[in-house]
Amino acid sequence: MLAATATGAAGAALTAGFPGTAGAADLPPLGTYDVVVIGSGAAGMTAALTAAKKGLSCVVVEKAATFGGSTARSGAGIWIPNNPVILAAGVPDTPAKAAEYLAAVVGPEVSADRQRAFLSHGPGMISFVMANSPLKFRWMEGYSDYYPELPGGLPNGRSIEPDQLDGNILGAELARLNPPYMEVPAGLVVFSADYKWLALAAVSLKGVAVAAECLARGTAAALLGQKPLTMGQSLAAGLRAGLLSARVPVWLNTPLTDLHIEGGAVKGAVVTRNGSPGLIRARRGVIVGSGGFEHNAAMRDQYQRQPIGTEWTVGAKENTGDGIRAGQRAGAGLALMDDAWWGPAIPLPDQPYFCLAERTLPGGLLVNRAGARFVNEAAPYSDVVHTMYDENPTDPAIPAWLIVDQNYRNRYLFKDVAPTFVFPQSWYDSGAVHKAWTLDALATSIGIPAAALRTTVDRFNALARDGKDTDFRRGDSAYDHYYTDPAVRPNSCLAPLWLAPYYAFKIVPGDLGTKGGLRTDARARVLRPDGSVIPGLYAAGNASAAVMGHSYAGAGSTIGPAMTFGYIAALDLAQTP
């Protein structure tokens, strides 16, 4: 209680002197709406669409010159149990299974009522979005829940992704869509679920068939004069089209400065519009969906484990914690600030590469600075980075190194480099990739003991031939086999390294965004450290502390809850006098 009181006092002190107090009332008025939404990612646009369709006037303010935020950059997997898309596809999900699984994944750290709110409102949110926007969704068949062996887990997965969308529906607004993290090759239409097979196109008939299907989709779209969008581009564009239809304005280049408070309640937002500060009043409340703080070096240094920085994240560059800091000044409590939606990343010279399939495909292993394996390479990406941080103080694992051989390179796509093709010289020049004709020379190049690396690879090769990883259990979970090669036997996760030259890829703690932020309740209302509600203030997405706690239930555990709690916040405001 003493700590909560001290935190509240600090928040009050922070608020003093900011325009969120009485001085904001003297700023130029920028309009009055029932609801003001901060941020145009999945959380913010879902909230705004819901508010508008419930009869509320609404405006979305966005810091960037583009809309879509990190959502537009993403693969746009959406984890929503019992949603109508998977049920129509025959997925054997039930509310009881979902509740049992989420509780097992998250544990007691996240309240049962917040878990229930997510599970009970998620399916309705998906139905609402499909009914009020051009978006349709596809089941990501086979993309396992991340812990399918837990009670209620589904080895064939619950995740969905947006279907193909024609960008022409946005007209001139399409030019203001935030670009994707990775461009799809010209002429192809690729879904997230296709990537696992495209990586195998050189060695798999199914991979060849999927590549041909991607090309056929692209050809058909071109013949129809369409601008085909998939993944995060489709999701962000579809939500924006819904807002256009609902006549909800989205103000770009309009960063949040602070929250406006009257009589202890949040009554609007102070923003910078056309280069000048102004006040937008909110009759009912403000929904903060402004993303995390992954690009705020000071906040990362304050709250997260070292080494950390802003150069390893793939989150939108505008995500500097503005909404979190404004909420904190208004007295909000924070949670999960030490965590992020982690994943092993390769620090390539142009931008970090979030490493999914590459560390899981057979014929590769991760080693620490001592040249030893330390983790199941095929484990959920957040778990791999948690282990890197846990091990690092005593057995340095940041950076770690992904070791592969030429046999691996002859078989599999790596990022966007086709099998047998050479990597860009800039990758080598930056130190992100090393190549050598012997393991000893490779070890010397990356600064690890040569004898240790040889011993580790020999041990790994023996396990691979047996098909059983008794050291780290790689391949024991159904999830481990998603990004692997079905042609490899007896374990699709494991193959020996034997063909020179050998390659080492630097692996650092990357992330899709931070997952800590404002504390909220089951109605998405922002809470003070003592658990009391700040009237008129709501939060969703990465500006709020994640309902997943320190874990990650399945593909789309970021976007699924973000959209759901944006939806919940707007529903709650619609019921507020």
Coordinates of C-alpha atoms in Angstrom, one line a residue:
M1 CA 0.0 0.0 0.0
L2 CA 2.9 2.3 0.8
A3 CA 4.5 1.6 -2.6
A4 CA 1.2 2.3 -4.3
T5 CA 0.7 5.6 -2.5
A6 CA 4.3 6.6 -3.4
T7 CA 3.7 5.8 -7.0
G8 CA 0.5 7.7 -7.1
A9 CA 2.2 10.7 -5.5
A10 CA 5.0 10.5 -8.1
G11 CA 2.3 10.4 -10.9
A12 CA 0.7 13.5 -9.4
A13 CA 4.0 15.3 -9.3
L14 CA 4.7 14.4 -12.9
T15 CA 1.3 15.8 -13.9
A16 CA 2.0 19.2 -12.4
G17 CA 3.0 21.8 -15.0
F18 CA 1.8 19.7 -18.0
P19 CA -1.0 20.9 -20.3
G20 CA -3.2 18.0 -19.1
T21 CA -4.1 20.3 -16.1
A22 CA -6.2 23.5 -16.1
G23 CA -3.9 25.3 -18.7
A24 CA -5.1 23.0 -21.4
A25 CA -8.5 24.6 -21.4
D26 CA -6.9 27.7 -22.8
L27 CA -5.5 26.0 -25.8
P28 CA -7.1 26.4 -29.2
P29 CA -10.1 24.0 -29.5
L30 CA -9.8 21.3 -32.1
G31 CA -13.3 20.0 -31.7
T32 CA -15.4 17.9 -29.3
Y33 CA -16.2 14.2 -29.8
D34 CA -17.7 11.5 -27.7
V35 CA -14.5 9.5 -28.0
V36 CA -10.9 10.4 -28.8
V37 CA -8.7 7.5 -29.9
I38 CA -4.9 7.8 -29.8
G39 CA -3.2 5.7 -32.4
S40 CA -4.2 4.1 -35.7
G41 CA -3.0 0.5 -35.3
A42 CA -5.3 -2.5 -34.9
A43 CA -6.3 -1.5 -31.4
G44 CA -7.1 2.1 -32.2
M45 CA -8.9 1.5 -35.4
T46 CA -11.0 -1.3 -34.0
A47 CA -12.0 0.9 -31.1
A48 CA -12.9 3.8 -33.3
L49 CA -14.9 1.6 -35.7
T50 CA -16.8 0.1 -32.8
A51 CA -17.5 3.5 -31.2
A52 CA -18.8 4.9 -34.5
K53 CA -21.1 1.9 -35.2
K54 CA -22.5 2.3 -31.7
G55 CA -23.6 5.8 -32.6
L56 CA -20.7 7.8 -31.0
S57 CA -18.8 10.6 -32.6
C58 CA -15.1 9.7 -32.8
V59 CA -11.7 11.0 -34.0
V60 CA -8.5 9.0 -34.4
V61 CA -5.2 11.0 -33.9
E62 CA -2.0 9.4 -35.2
K63 CA 1.5 10.6 -34.6
A64 CA 3.0 9.2 -37.8
A65 CA 2.5 10.5 -41.4
T66 CA 1.0 7.1 -42.2
F67 CA -1.8 5.0 -40.6
G68 CA -1.5 1.4 -39.5
G69 CA 1.5 1.5 -37.1
S70 CA 3.1 -1.8 -36.2
T71 CA 0.0 -3.6 -37.4
A72 CA 0.6 -2.6 -41.0
R73 CA 4.2 -3.9 -40.7
S74 CA 3.2 -7.3 -39.3
G75 CA 2.2 -10.7 -40.5
A76 CA -1.2 -9.9 -38.9
G77 CA -1.8 -13.3 -37.3
I78 CA -4.7 -13.0 -34.9
W79 CA -5.1 -15.4 -31.9
I80 CA -8.8 -15.5 -31.0
P81 CA -10.2 -18.8 -29.6
N82 CA -13.6 -19.9 -30.8
N83 CA -13.8 -17.3 -33.4
P84 CA -16.4 -17.8 -36.2
V85 CA -13.7 -18.4 -38.9
I86 CA -12.1 -21.4 -37.2
L87 CA -15.4 -22.8 -36.0
A88 CA -16.7 -22.7 -39.6
A89 CA -13.5 -24.6 -40.7
G90 CA -14.2 -27.3 -38.2
V91 CA -11.6 -26.5 -35.6
P92 CA -12.6 -28.4 -32.4
D93 CA -12.4 -25.5 -30.1
T94 CA -14.7 -24.8 -27.1
P95 CA -14.9 -22.1 -24.5
A96 CA -13.8 -24.5 -21.8
K97 CA -10.7 -25.6 -23.8
A98 CA -9.7 -22.0 -24.5
A99 CA -10.1 -21.0 -20.9
E100 CA -8.1 -23.9 -19.6
Y101 CA -5.4 -23.3 -22.1
L102 CA -5.1 -19.5 -21.6
A103 CA -5.0 -20.0 -17.8
A104 CA -2.2 -22.6 -18.2
V105 CA -0.2 -20.3 -20.5
V106 CA -0.7 -17.0 -18.6
G107 CA -0.8 -18.3 -15.0
P108 CA -2.0 -16.2 -12.1
E109 CA -0.2 -13.0 -13.1
V110 CA -3.2 -11.8 -15.2
S111 CA -6.5 -11.6 -13.5
A112 CA -9.1 -14.2 -14.4
D113 CA -11.7 -11.5 -15.2
R114 CA -9.4 -10.0 -17.9
Q115 CA -8.8 -13.5 -19.3
R116 CA -12.5 -14.1 -19.4
A117 CA -13.2 -10.7 -21.0
F118 CA -10.7 -11.4 -23.8
L119 CA -12.1 -14.9 -24.5
S120 CA -15.8 -13.9 -24.3
H121 CA -15.5 -10.8 -26.5
G122 CA -12.9 -11.9 -29.0
P123 CA -15.3 -14.0 -31.3
G124 CA -17.8 -11.1 -31.3
M125 CA -15.1 -8.7 -32.2
I126 CA -14.2 -10.7 -35.3
S127 CA -17.8 -11.0 -36.3
F128 CA -18.2 -7.2 -35.8
V129 CA -15.2 -6.4 -37.9
M130 CA -16.3 -8.6 -40.8
A131 CA -19.8 -7.1 -40.7
N132 CA -18.5 -3.5 -40.6
S133 CA -15.5 -3.5 -42.9
P134 CA -14.4 -5.2 -46.1
L135 CA -12.2 -7.6 -44.1
K136 CA -12.5 -11.4 -44.2
F137 CA -10.2 -13.8 -42.5
R138 CA -8.6 -17.2 -43.2
W139 CA -7.6 -20.0 -40.7
M140 CA -3.9 -20.5 -40.5
E141 CA -4.3 -24.2 -40.6
G142 CA -1.5 -26.1 -38.9
Y143 CA 0.0 -23.1 -37.1
S144 CA 0.0 -24.7 -33.7
D145 CA -0.7 -23.0 -30.5
Y146 CA 2.7 -22.3 -29.0
Y147 CA 2.2 -24.8 -26.1
P148 CA -0.1 -27.4 -27.6
E149 CA 0.7 -30.0 -25.0
L150 CA -0.8 -27.9 -22.3
P151 CA -4.5 -28.6 -21.3
G152 CA -6.7 -27.1 -24.0
G153 CA -3.9 -26.5 -26.5
L154 CA -4.6 -27.2 -30.2
P155 CA -1.8 -28.7 -32.3
N156 CA -3.5 -27.5 -35.5
G157 CA -3.9 -24.0 -34.1
R158 CA -6.5 -21.3 -33.5
S159 CA -4.8 -18.4 -35.4
I160 CA -6.4 -16.5 -38.3
E161 CA -5.1 -13.9 -40.7
P162 CA -6.7 -11.4 -43.1
D163 CA -7.8 -12.5 -46.5
Q164 CA -6.6 -10.7 -49.7
L165 CA -7.9 -7.2 -50.0
D166 CA -7.9 -4.8 -53.0
G167 CA -6.1 -1.7 -52.0
N168 CA -8.1 0.3 -54.6
I169 CA -10.9 0.5 -52.1
L170 CA -8.9 3.1 -50.2
G171 CA -8.4 5.4 -53.2
A172 CA -5.9 8.1 -52.4
E173 CA -5.7 7.0 -48.8
L174 CA -3.8 3.9 -49.8
A175 CA -0.7 6.1 -50.2
R176 CA -0.8 6.8 -46.5
L177 CA -0.7 3.2 -45.4
N178 CA 2.4 2.4 -43.3
P179 CA 4.7 0.1 -45.5
P180 CA 5.2 -3.5 -44.5
Y181 CA 8.3 -4.7 -42.6
M182 CA 9.2 -6.9 -45.6
E183 CA 8.0 -6.3 -49.1
V184 CA 6.3 -9.2 -50.8
P185 CA 8.2 -10.1 -54.1
A186 CA 6.6 -8.3 -57.1
G187 CA 3.9 -10.3 -58.8
L188 CA 3.1 -12.5 -55.9
V189 CA 0.3 -12.5 -53.4
V190 CA 1.6 -14.2 -50.2
F191 CA -0.2 -15.0 -47.0
S192 CA 1.6 -15.5 -43.6
A193 CA 0.7 -19.2 -43.8
D194 CA 2.5 -19.5 -47.1
Y195 CA 6.0 -18.6 -45.8
K196 CA 6.7 -21.9 -44.2
W197 CA 6.3 -23.6 -47.6
L198 CA 8.0 -20.9 -49.6
A199 CA 11.1 -21.5 -47.5
L200 CA 11.0 -25.1 -48.7
A201 CA 10.3 -24.5 -52.4
A202 CA 13.7 -25.9 -53.4
V203 CA 13.1 -29.3 -51.7
S204 CA 9.3 -29.7 -51.4
L205 CA 6.6 -30.3 -54.0
K206 CA 4.2 -28.6 -51.6
G207 CA 6.5 -25.6 -51.5
V208 CA 6.5 -25.5 -55.3
A209 CA 2.7 -25.7 -55.4
V210 CA 2.4 -22.9 -52.9
A211 CA 4.8 -20.7 -54.8
A212 CA 2.8 -21.3 -58.0
E213 CA -0.4 -20.4 -56.1
C214 CA 1.1 -17.2 -54.9
L215 CA 2.1 -16.3 -58.5
A216 CA -1.4 -17.3 -59.7
R217 CA -3.0 -15.0 -57.2
G218 CA -0.7 -12.1 -58.2
T219 CA -1.4 -12.7 -61.9
A220 CA -5.2 -12.8 -61.4
A221 CA -5.0 -9.6 -59.3
A222 CA -3.0 -7.8 -62.0
L223 CA -5.4 -8.9 -64.8
L224 CA -8.3 -7.4 -62.7
G225 CA -6.4 -4.2 -62.1
Q226 CA -6.3 -4.8 -58.4
K227 CA -3.7 -3.7 -55.8
P228 CA -3.6 -6.9 -53.7
L229 CA -2.9 -6.6 -50.0
T230 CA -2.3 -9.3 -47.5
M231 CA -1.1 -9.7 -43.9
G232 CA -0.7 -6.4 -41.9
Q233 CA -1.3 -4.4 -45.0
S234 CA -4.7 -6.0 -45.5
L235 CA -5.7 -5.7 -41.9
A236 CA -4.7 -2.0 -41.6
A237 CA -6.3 -1.1 -44.9
G238 CA -9.5 -3.0 -44.2
L239 CA -10.0 -1.3 -40.8
R240 CA -9.2 2.1 -42.4
A241 CA -11.8 1.4 -45.1
G242 CA -14.3 0.7 -42.4
L243 CA -13.5 4.0 -40.8
L244 CA -13.9 5.8 -44.1
S245 CA -17.3 4.2 -44.5
A246 CA -18.3 5.2 -41.0
R247 CA -17.0 8.8 -41.6
V248 CA -14.5 8.6 -38.8
P249 CA -11.7 11.2 -39.3
V250 CA -8.1 10.0 -38.9
W251 CA -5.7 12.9 -38.3
L252 CA -2.1 12.0 -39.3
N253 CA 1.0 13.9 -38.1
T254 CA -0.9 14.6 -34.9
P255 CA 1.1 13.4 -31.9
L256 CA -0.3 13.2 -28.4
T257 CA 1.2 15.7 -26.0
D258 CA -0.8 14.9 -22.9
L259 CA -4.2 14.0 -21.5
H260 CA -6.6 16.7 -20.5
I261 CA -8.1 16.2 -17.0
E262 CA -11.1 18.0 -15.4
G263 CA -12.5 17.1 -12.0
G264 CA -10.3 14.0 -11.8
A265 CA -11.6 12.5 -15.0
V266 CA -9.9 12.4 -18.5
K267 CA -11.9 14.8 -20.7
G268 CA -9.8 15.1 -23.8
A269 CA -6.3 15.1 -25.3
V270 CA -3.7 17.7 -26.0
V271 CA -2.2 17.2 -29.4
T272 CA 0.0 18.9 -31.8
R273 CA -1.9 19.7 -35.0
N274 CA -0.4 21.5 -38.0
G275 CA 2.6 22.3 -35.8
S276 CA 0.6 23.9 -33.0
P277 CA -0.8 22.6 -29.7
G278 CA -4.6 22.2 -29.4
L279 CA -7.2 20.5 -27.2
I280 CA -9.6 17.9 -28.4
R281 CA -12.4 17.4 -25.9
A282 CA -14.0 14.0 -25.2
R283 CA -17.5 13.8 -23.8
R284 CA -17.1 10.2 -22.8
G285 CA -13.5 9.3 -22.8
V286 CA -10.1 8.7 -24.4
I287 CA -8.9 5.3 -25.7
V288 CA -5.1 5.0 -25.8
G289 CA -3.9 2.7 -28.5
S290 CA -0.6 4.4 -29.3
G291 CA 1.7 1.3 -29.1
G292 CA 4.6 0.5 -26.9
F293 CA 7.9 2.2 -26.0
E294 CA 10.3 0.0 -28.1
H295 CA 11.9 3.1 -29.7
N296 CA 12.4 5.0 -26.4
A297 CA 15.9 4.3 -25.3
A298 CA 15.5 5.9 -21.9
M299 CA 12.4 3.9 -21.1
R300 CA 14.0 0.6 -22.2
D301 CA 17.1 1.4 -20.1
Q302 CA 14.9 2.2 -17.1
Y303 CA 12.6 -0.9 -17.3
Q304 CA 14.3 -3.7 -19.2
R305 CA 17.2 -6.0 -18.9
Q306 CA 20.6 -5.2 -20.5
P307 CA 21.8 -5.3 -23.1
I308 CA 18.9 -3.5 -24.7
G309 CA 18.4 -0.8 -27.2
T310 CA 16.1 0.6 -29.9
E311 CA 18.0 -0.8 -32.9
W312 CA 16.8 -4.4 -32.6
T313 CA 13.1 -3.9 -32.7
V314 CA 10.9 -4.1 -35.8
G315 CA 8.1 -2.1 -34.2
A316 CA 6.9 1.2 -35.9
K317 CA 9.5 3.9 -35.3
E318 CA 7.0 6.3 -33.8
N319 CA 6.4 4.0 -30.8
T320 CA 8.2 5.9 -28.1
G321 CA 5.7 5.4 -25.2
D322 CA 3.9 8.7 -25.6
G323 CA 0.5 7.2 -24.5
I324 CA 2.1 5.3 -21.6
R325 CA 3.8 8.4 -20.3
A326 CA 0.7 10.5 -20.6
G327 CA -1.3 7.9 -18.7
Q328 CA 1.4 7.7 -16.0
R329 CA 1.2 11.5 -15.6
A330 CA -2.5 11.1 -15.1
G331 CA -1.9 8.7 -12.2
A332 CA -2.0 5.3 -14.0
G333 CA -0.2 2.2 -12.7
L334 CA 2.1 0.2 -15.0
A335 CA 2.8 -3.5 -15.4
L336 CA 5.0 -5.9 -17.4
M337 CA 7.3 -3.0 -18.4
D338 CA 10.3 -5.4 -18.3
D339 CA 8.9 -7.5 -21.1
A340 CA 8.4 -7.4 -24.9
W341 CA 7.1 -9.5 -27.7
W342 CA 10.6 -10.9 -28.0
G343 CA 12.1 -12.9 -30.9
P344 CA 15.6 -13.8 -32.0
A345 CA 16.8 -11.2 -34.6
I346 CA 19.7 -10.8 -36.9
P347 CA 21.0 -7.2 -36.9
L348 CA 21.3 -6.7 -40.6
P349 CA 22.7 -3.3 -41.8
D350 CA 19.4 -2.0 -43.2
Q351 CA 17.1 -3.3 -40.4
P352 CA 16.9 -6.2 -37.9
Y353 CA 15.5 -9.4 -39.3
F354 CA 13.0 -11.2 -37.0
C355 CA 14.2 -14.8 -37.3
L356 CA 11.3 -17.3 -37.5
A357 CA 11.8 -20.3 -39.8
E358 CA 15.6 -20.0 -40.1
R359 CA 16.5 -21.0 -36.6
T360 CA 14.0 -23.9 -36.7
L361 CA 14.8 -25.5 -40.0
P362 CA 16.9 -28.7 -39.7
G363 CA 20.6 -28.3 -40.0
G364 CA 21.1 -25.3 -37.7
L365 CA 21.8 -24.8 -34.0
L366 CA 22.2 -21.8 -31.6
V367 CA 25.3 -21.5 -29.5
N368 CA 26.4 -19.0 -26.8
R369 CA 29.7 -17.2 -26.5
A370 CA 31.2 -20.4 -25.0
G371 CA 30.3 -22.3 -28.1
A372 CA 27.6 -24.4 -26.4
R373 CA 24.0 -24.9 -27.1
F374 CA 21.7 -23.4 -24.5
V375 CA 18.1 -23.6 -25.7
N376 CA 15.6 -25.5 -27.9
E377 CA 16.1 -23.5 -31.1
A378 CA 12.6 -24.3 -32.3
A379 CA 10.9 -23.1 -29.1
P380 CA 8.4 -20.2 -29.3
Y381 CA 10.4 -17.1 -30.2
S382 CA 9.7 -15.2 -26.9
D383 CA 11.0 -18.2 -24.9
V384 CA 14.2 -18.2 -26.8
V385 CA 14.9 -14.6 -25.9
H386 CA 13.8 -15.0 -22.3
T387 CA 16.4 -17.8 -22.1
M388 CA 19.1 -15.6 -23.7
Y389 CA 18.5 -13.0 -21.0
D390 CA 18.3 -15.6 -18.2
E391 CA 21.6 -17.2 -19.2
N392 CA 23.5 -14.1 -20.1
P393 CA 24.7 -13.0 -16.7
T394 CA 26.6 -16.3 -16.1
D395 CA 26.9 -17.8 -19.6
P396 CA 26.9 -15.0 -22.1
A397 CA 24.3 -15.6 -24.8
I398 CA 23.9 -12.0 -26.2
P399 CA 24.8 -12.2 -28.9
A400 CA 24.2 -15.8 -29.7
W401 CA 25.1 -17.4 -33.0
L402 CA 23.1 -19.5 -35.4
I403 CA 25.4 -22.0 -37.0
V404 CA 24.5 -23.7 -40.3
D405 CA 26.3 -25.4 -43.2
Q406 CA 26.1 -25.3 -47.0
N407 CA 23.7 -28.2 -47.1
Y408 CA 21.3 -26.0 -45.2
R409 CA 21.9 -23.1 -47.6
N410 CA 21.4 -25.4 -50.6
R411 CA 18.0 -26.4 -49.4
Y412 CA 16.2 -23.4 -47.7
L413 CA 15.3 -19.8 -48.3
F414 CA 17.0 -17.5 -45.8
K415 CA 15.1 -14.2 -45.4
D416 CA 14.7 -13.3 -49.0
V417 CA 17.9 -15.0 -50.3
A418 CA 17.1 -18.1 -52.4
P419 CA 18.9 -21.4 -51.8
T420 CA 22.5 -21.5 -53.1
F421 CA 22.5 -17.7 -53.8
V422 CA 25.2 -15.6 -52.1
F423 CA 24.3 -13.3 -49.2
P424 CA 24.8 -9.5 -49.8
Q425 CA 28.4 -8.4 -49.0
S426 CA 26.9 -5.8 -46.6
W427 CA 25.8 -8.6 -44.3
Y428 CA 29.4 -9.8 -43.9
D429 CA 30.8 -6.3 -43.7
S430 CA 28.4 -5.4 -40.8
G431 CA 29.5 -8.5 -38.8
A432 CA 26.0 -9.9 -38.8
V433 CA 27.1 -12.9 -40.9
H434 CA 30.4 -14.9 -41.0
K435 CA 31.5 -17.6 -43.4
A436 CA 34.4 -20.1 -43.2
W437 CA 35.5 -23.4 -44.7
T438 CA 36.0 -25.1 -41.3
L439 CA 34.3 -24.9 -38.0
D440 CA 37.6 -23.9 -36.3
A441 CA 38.0 -20.9 -38.6
L442 CA 34.3 -20.0 -38.1
A443 CA 34.7 -20.1 -34.4
T444 CA 37.8 -17.9 -34.6
S445 CA 35.9 -15.4 -36.8
I446 CA 33.1 -15.0 -34.2
G447 CA 35.3 -15.1 -31.2
I448 CA 34.2 -18.4 -29.6
P449 CA 36.4 -21.4 -28.5
A450 CA 37.0 -23.6 -31.6
A451 CA 37.2 -26.9 -29.6
A452 CA 34.0 -26.1 -27.9
L453 CA 32.2 -25.4 -31.1
R454 CA 33.5 -28.7 -32.7
T455 CA 32.4 -30.6 -29.6
T456 CA 28.9 -29.0 -29.7
V457 CA 28.4 -29.7 -33.4
D458 CA 29.6 -33.3 -33.0
R459 CA 27.1 -33.8 -30.2
F460 CA 24.3 -32.1 -32.1
N461 CA 25.0 -34.2 -35.2
A462 CA 24.7 -37.4 -33.2
L463 CA 21.4 -36.3 -31.7
A464 CA 20.2 -35.4 -35.2
R465 CA 21.0 -38.8 -36.6
D466 CA 19.1 -40.4 -33.8
G467 CA 16.2 -38.0 -34.3
K468 CA 16.0 -37.3 -30.5
D469 CA 17.3 -34.1 -28.8
T470 CA 17.8 -35.4 -25.3
D471 CA 19.6 -32.2 -24.4
F472 CA 16.9 -29.6 -25.2
R473 CA 13.9 -31.6 -26.5
R474 CA 13.8 -29.9 -29.9
G475 CA 11.0 -31.6 -31.8
D476 CA 9.1 -32.9 -28.7
S477 CA 6.3 -30.3 -29.2
A478 CA 4.0 -30.1 -32.2
Y479 CA 4.9 -26.4 -32.4
D480 CA 8.5 -27.2 -33.0
H481 CA 7.6 -28.8 -36.3
Y482 CA 5.8 -25.9 -37.9
Y483 CA 8.8 -24.2 -39.6
T484 CA 10.6 -27.4 -40.5
D485 CA 11.2 -29.8 -43.4
P486 CA 8.8 -32.8 -43.5
A487 CA 11.2 -34.6 -45.8
V488 CA 13.8 -34.9 -43.0
R489 CA 13.6 -38.1 -41.0
P490 CA 13.3 -39.2 -38.3
N491 CA 12.9 -35.7 -36.8
S492 CA 11.9 -32.9 -39.1
C493 CA 13.6 -30.4 -36.7
L494 CA 17.0 -32.0 -36.7
A495 CA 19.7 -32.6 -39.4
P496 CA 23.5 -32.9 -39.0
L497 CA 25.9 -30.2 -40.2
W498 CA 28.5 -31.8 -42.6
L499 CA 29.0 -29.7 -45.7
A500 CA 31.5 -26.8 -45.9
P501 CA 31.5 -23.9 -45.9
Y502 CA 29.8 -23.0 -42.6
Y503 CA 27.9 -19.9 -41.7
A504 CA 27.3 -18.0 -38.4
F505 CA 24.5 -15.5 -38.0
K506 CA 24.6 -13.0 -35.1
I507 CA 21.4 -13.4 -32.9
V508 CA 20.3 -10.6 -30.6
P509 CA 17.1 -10.0 -28.6
G510 CA 14.7 -8.5 -31.1
D511 CA 11.1 -7.8 -30.6
L512 CA 7.8 -7.0 -32.4
G513 CA 7.2 -4.3 -29.8
T514 CA 7.1 -3.9 -26.0
K515 CA 4.3 -5.6 -24.0
G516 CA 4.2 -3.6 -20.8
G517 CA 2.1 -0.5 -20.3
L518 CA -0.9 1.0 -18.5
R519 CA -2.7 -1.3 -16.1
T520 CA -6.3 -2.0 -17.2
D521 CA -9.3 -4.0 -16.0
A522 CA -11.6 -6.3 -17.8
R523 CA -13.4 -3.3 -19.3
A524 CA -10.1 -1.9 -20.6
R525 CA -10.4 1.0 -18.1
V526 CA -7.0 2.3 -17.0
L527 CA -6.2 1.8 -13.3
R528 CA -4.2 3.6 -10.7
P529 CA -1.6 1.7 -8.7
D530 CA -4.1 1.1 -6.0
G531 CA -6.5 -0.5 -8.4
S532 CA -9.0 2.3 -8.6
V533 CA -10.3 3.5 -12.0
I534 CA -9.2 6.7 -13.7
P535 CA -12.5 7.9 -15.1
G536 CA -12.6 8.5 -18.8
L537 CA -9.3 6.7 -19.6
Y538 CA -9.0 3.4 -21.5
A539 CA -6.1 1.6 -23.1
A540 CA -5.6 -1.3 -25.5
G541 CA -2.8 -2.9 -27.5
N542 CA 0.8 -2.4 -26.6
A543 CA 0.1 0.8 -24.7
S544 CA -1.5 -1.5 -22.1
A545 CA 0.0 -4.3 -20.1
A546 CA -0.7 -7.5 -22.1
V547 CA -3.4 -10.0 -21.2
M548 CA -0.8 -12.6 -22.1
G549 CA 1.4 -11.7 -19.1
H550 CA 5.0 -12.9 -19.7
S551 CA 3.9 -15.6 -22.1
Y552 CA 2.6 -16.0 -25.7
A553 CA -0.4 -18.3 -26.4
G554 CA -0.1 -18.5 -30.2
A555 CA 0.5 -16.6 -33.4
G556 CA -1.4 -13.3 -33.1
S557 CA -1.3 -13.0 -29.4
T558 CA -0.4 -9.3 -29.8
I559 CA -3.0 -8.3 -32.4
G560 CA -5.9 -10.5 -31.2
P561 CA -6.1 -9.0 -27.7
A562 CA -5.3 -5.5 -29.0
M563 CA -8.3 -5.5 -31.3
T564 CA -10.5 -7.2 -28.6
F565 CA -9.7 -4.7 -25.9
G566 CA -10.1 -1.8 -28.3
Y567 CA -13.6 -3.3 -29.0
I568 CA -14.3 -3.7 -25.3
A569 CA -13.3 -0.2 -24.5
A570 CA -15.6 1.3 -27.1
L571 CA -18.5 -0.9 -26.0
D572 CA -18.0 0.3 -22.4
L573 CA -17.9 3.9 -23.5
A574 CA -21.1 3.4 -25.5
Q575 CA -22.8 2.4 -22.3
T576 CA -21.4 5.4 -20.4
P577 CA -23.8 8.3 -20.0

